[in-house]
Amino acid sequence: MEQQDYPGLYQAADNASIRAQSRYLLTVKAHIAMLIFGAVLATVPNPSKILLLVNAIIFFAALAISVFLANKKLEADWYSTRAVAESVKTSTWRYMMCAEPYPASKQIVEANSAFGTLLSDILKSNNGISNQFSGEDCASEQISATMKANRTKSLKERKTLYLTERIDDQRKWYADKTRYNQQRSRLFFWLLIACQSMAVLLVVSRVAFPNWEIWPTEVFVVVAGSVTTWVQLKRFEANAASYSLAAHEISLIQTKIDKSNTDSDFSNFVQDTENAFSREHTQWVAKVQH
């Protein structure tokens, strides 16, 4: 399944989420960069009036960004659009796999109508994010030819498709994210230790060399604080544990697919699997409400 094979609402929400996440993280990075740059300028001995003015502007800009981030709009846009994208995606797979509420016993017209109604309900429940959608995404059809073709496949073909395109894809995504977050957790841990060690070293060195004019202790303190902020924002360690658990859970789910020998059994299997996957977008909804 390519992105263009999913409903237009999914494409719109997914792209909007990516843009909102990029804007949010870029804003946080800009805030951190300004604080560090301001701390560096503050270490300059005998600064000129122009330098002092520039430094004041930088800290004022950092303050303005802090206030902007505090209202959580960028963060809310990111979480809201991601929650919608994941909700539509799981419903799309239910539709294609003939799982409830779109069982194989339903005529295609009925299934299409039920799916369209669900998309309308999702959009109505999240009408505040519609301004995040691009015109190009909104022009895409809601039930693609690929979705319709997958729905008409035999049970065996649908099982194979679901296993390779949905279950294996999700498991790989969680496994990759687990490794990524574990690596980043170790990297930023040692970076934090290095910055704090440098700050301590400079404080001690200042006692031995009191006449030295430049002591960038504050720079390393600010960098250490920035690293802590970034780690708290990205939640590397917590995410690694969560994603690892999800990957193992998906592996266990996969072992049950061979027992789905009828449309009804497979429908129940897909429902259980999608409910497990739905925990991800349920967490996004919880973050929005928080």
Steps between C-alpha positions, in 0.01 A plus 500: 500500500636838394385822663292592195304176540360615833199733537550867425426579865789279610736663251394846614532420872830312458664781302359762738641306795845483341494875433375580852764277660772663291384850597479409867842336523660777290358760739637313801841472331496874425423572864789281617739653246415852614558416865838343424604785269394753760703320765805501270470877442463555874851358553666768285710729726440875480217475244408802289158661517409346167591153624297554817205613288530196273514273803192664649311453172597133490376436853183697430439285191560187708245627752247565224546147367454362853166679529399377156587139587316527830162529329566155346332580166775346287509197726121464489497528119758222478318265740152568360590439136699187588205362699269554200748341259535187715125473552438511125782255431368232735149543359638464147652163583176384661319596179748326270515183712119475521512533879225652713330736442559415132458119489521301178126440523435868433449614144770732371255790489411449867864465602594816308215690661596386850866590439406842364281563805789410731735741323237774529467434872877512549522827311207655693658399830823671398377792291747730674789352301350546153705818450813284520409307184644588160277537197682226309436240771134597527454429129588129543220244499392343826463141376777423254498235228767310696280492810207364300719242325649377828153456646401267216801271543460145628543425870845352437610805303368738763681308776828519306451870430415578861798304628756662270362852454353563843636271773858467373508870413387601849737260670795631298399861577492431875827303488675780310364761740615293797858491372492870409377609843744274683790646302383858554446436870862386542634783282324779691580340836874520428461846350331616820776345711765668283339845530454474876857374541633795301299741714642348819852502354472868411371591846793321663748647249377849576627459856847414371503772233303794643652754261382327184235719334289254300319223688226343284353310795152639430517375143543140609231543765257627236598220260445243776160651573417496128596134472276420796213691337546314171514160675181581691332610179600195296464249787760266347518249783125480559429473128761226456331292771153566359598422141686184603191375682283578198737315265489188717122524530467516122722193466268312732195618306653378176507142624120493516433584136521136386196419715285742296358257247164667440391855418349526847815378677719729291268793572541438874877468458521831314284671762725379782813597309373846408390557859859431605629738234242760604672548833747717313246753376312475830818632662506786249142590594594490869794734434267746326257499791786535747 
